[in-house]
mmCIF file of C-alpha atoms in Angstrom:
data_model
loop_
_atom_site.group_PDB
_atom_site.id
_atom_site.type_symbol
_atom_site.label_atom_id
_atom_site.label_comp_id
_atom_site.label_asym_id
_atom_site.label_seq_id
_atom_site.Cartn_x
_atom_site.Cartn_y
_atom_site.Cartn_z
ATOM 1 C CA UNK W 22 27.074 -27.134 12.280
ATOM 2 C CA UNK W 23 27.156 -24.240 14.703
ATOM 3 C CA UNK W 24 30.660 -23.115 13.693
ATOM 4 C CA UNK W 25 29.726 -22.634 9.805
ATOM 5 C CA UNK W 26 26.473 -20.407 10.689
ATOM 6 C CA UNK W 27 28.468 -18.233 13.079
ATOM 7 C CA UNK W 28 31.216 -17.714 10.345
ATOM 8 C CA UNK W 29 28.873 -16.766 7.707
ATOM 9 C CA UNK W 30 27.036 -14.422 10.075
ATOM 10 C CA UNK W 31 30.299 -12.748 10.845
ATOM 11 C CA UNK W 32 31.269 -12.418 7.128
ATOM 12 C CA UNK W 33 27.819 -11.040 6.368
ATOM 13 C CA UNK W 34 28.278 -8.220 8.867
ATOM 14 C CA UNK W 35 31.706 -7.377 7.441
ATOM 15 C CA UNK W 36 29.844 -7.106 4.010
ATOM 16 C CA UNK W 37 26.580 -5.410 5.161
ATOM 17 C CA UNK W 38 27.489 -3.887 8.520
ATOM 18 C CA UNK W 39 28.009 -0.213 8.903
ATOM 19 C CA UNK W 40 26.679 2.974 10.630
ATOM 20 C CA UNK W 41 23.764 3.783 8.215
ATOM 21 C CA UNK W 42 20.122 3.130 8.609
ATOM 22 C CA UNK W 43 16.850 2.653 6.726
ATOM 23 C CA UNK W 44 13.476 3.155 8.269
ATOM 24 C CA UNK W 45 9.942 3.617 7.246
ATOM 25 C CA UNK W 46 6.414 2.283 7.905
ATOM 26 C CA UNK W 47 4.154 -0.350 6.492
ATOM 27 C CA UNK W 48 0.608 0.649 6.028
ATOM 28 C CA UNK W 49 -2.482 -0.097 3.828
ATOM 29 C CA UNK W 50 -3.943 2.818 1.957
ATOM 30 C CA UNK W 51 -7.431 3.440 3.433
ATOM 31 C CA UNK W 52 -9.748 6.204 3.989
ATOM 32 C CA UNK W 53 -10.024 8.319 6.138
ATOM 33 C CA UNK W 54 -6.646 7.210 7.514
ATOM 34 C CA UNK W 55 -4.059 4.516 6.570
ATOM 35 C CA UNK W 56 -4.024 1.502 8.575
ATOM 36 C CA UNK W 57 -0.613 0.456 10.118
ATOM 37 C CA UNK W 58 0.287 -3.215 9.569
ATOM 38 C CA UNK W 59 2.527 -5.527 11.496
ATOM 39 C CA UNK W 60 4.449 -7.402 8.885
ATOM 40 C CA UNK W 61 7.743 -9.312 8.456
ATOM 41 C CA UNK W 62 9.994 -6.856 6.798
ATOM 42 C CA UNK W 63 13.216 -7.911 4.864
ATOM 43 C CA UNK W 64 15.992 -5.625 3.782
ATOM 44 C CA UNK W 65 17.646 -6.945 0.424
ATOM 45 C CA UNK W 66 20.670 -5.458 -1.385
ATOM 46 C CA UNK W 67 19.206 -4.014 -4.664
ATOM 47 C CA UNK W 68 22.130 -5.172 -6.880
ATOM 48 C CA UNK W 69 21.660 -8.958 -6.358
ATOM 49 C CA UNK W 70 18.809 -9.542 -3.888
ATOM 50 C CA UNK W 71 21.008 -10.678 -1.157
ATOM 51 C CA UNK W 72 19.089 -10.713 2.181
ATOM 52 C CA UNK W 73 20.825 -8.373 4.557
ATOM 53 C CA UNK W 74 18.496 -8.088 7.609
ATOM 54 C CA UNK W 75 15.010 -9.156 8.640
ATOM 55 C CA UNK W 76 12.608 -7.578 11.357
ATOM 56 C CA UNK W 77 8.977 -7.056 12.023
ATOM 57 C CA UNK W 78 7.239 -3.675 11.860
ATOM 58 C CA UNK W 79 5.888 -2.520 15.187
ATOM 59 C CA UNK W 80 2.182 -1.974 16.076
ATOM 60 C CA UNK W 81 2.291 1.486 14.516
ATOM 61 C CA UNK W 82 3.649 0.099 11.311
ATOM 62 C CA UNK W 83 7.160 1.550 11.699
ATOM 63 C CA UNK W 84 10.353 -0.635 11.096
ATOM 64 C CA UNK W 85 13.999 0.289 11.354
ATOM 65 C CA UNK W 86 17.216 -1.406 10.076
ATOM 66 C CA UNK W 87 20.280 -0.010 11.841
ATOM 67 C CA UNK W 88 24.006 -0.582 11.656
ATOM 68 C CA UNK W 89 23.909 -1.245 7.938
ATOM 69 C CA UNK W 90 26.388 -0.408 5.300
ATOM 70 C CA UNK W 91 25.911 2.865 3.539
ATOM 71 C CA UNK W 92 27.715 1.506 0.433
ATOM 72 C CA UNK W 93 24.734 -0.083 -1.142
ATOM 73 C CA UNK W 94 21.156 0.556 -2.247
ATOM 74 C CA UNK W 95 18.539 -1.606 -0.737
ATOM 75 C CA UNK W 96 15.008 -2.980 -1.415
ATOM 76 C CA UNK W 97 12.537 -3.336 1.432
ATOM 77 C CA UNK W 98 9.878 -6.019 1.219
ATOM 78 C CA UNK W 99 7.042 -6.382 3.649
ATOM 79 C CA UNK W 100 5.695 -9.951 3.568
ATOM 80 C CA UNK W 101 2.020 -10.380 4.264
ATOM 81 C CA UNK W 102 1.745 -13.495 6.318
ATOM 82 C CA UNK W 103 -2.047 -13.199 6.343
ATOM 83 C CA UNK W 104 -2.084 -13.125 2.508
ATOM 84 C CA UNK W 105 -4.749 -10.584 2.309
ATOM 85 C CA UNK W 106 -2.701 -7.720 0.765
ATOM 86 C CA UNK W 107 0.079 -7.626 -1.689
ATOM 87 C CA UNK W 108 3.601 -7.180 -0.278
ATOM 88 C CA UNK W 109 4.779 -3.602 -0.114
ATOM 89 C CA UNK W 110 8.057 -3.062 -1.869
ATOM 90 C CA UNK W 111 10.408 -0.009 -1.846
ATOM 91 C CA UNK W 112 13.279 -0.147 -4.387
ATOM 92 C CA UNK W 113 16.650 1.304 -4.461
ATOM 93 C CA UNK W 114 16.563 3.008 -0.993
ATOM 94 C CA UNK W 115 19.880 4.871 -0.081
ATOM 95 C CA UNK W 116 20.448 4.419 3.640
ATOM 96 C CA UNK W 117 21.100 7.483 5.660
ATOM 97 C CA UNK W 118 24.133 7.930 7.934
ATOM 98 C CA UNK W 119 23.358 8.047 11.662
#
């Protein structure tokens, strides 16, 4: 029920919460200029694939995950809901302290 999900969210923030951030942009390679993409972007801990955060990239393709732990490396996966292009994956990113 409600109580359990709230508890797990709290424990997840104790595990993954912090004062670091990861940011970037999702775009499709194209000439003459890259095309920014609005995509569902998920942040996973590299070590075990645990899902840490989820967001959507903005119209300019930019995304940002804030208040995450700087103790881990992360993978960023951009899911293509339109299924036209392969998901963009960035591996083993180290968050920067804010």
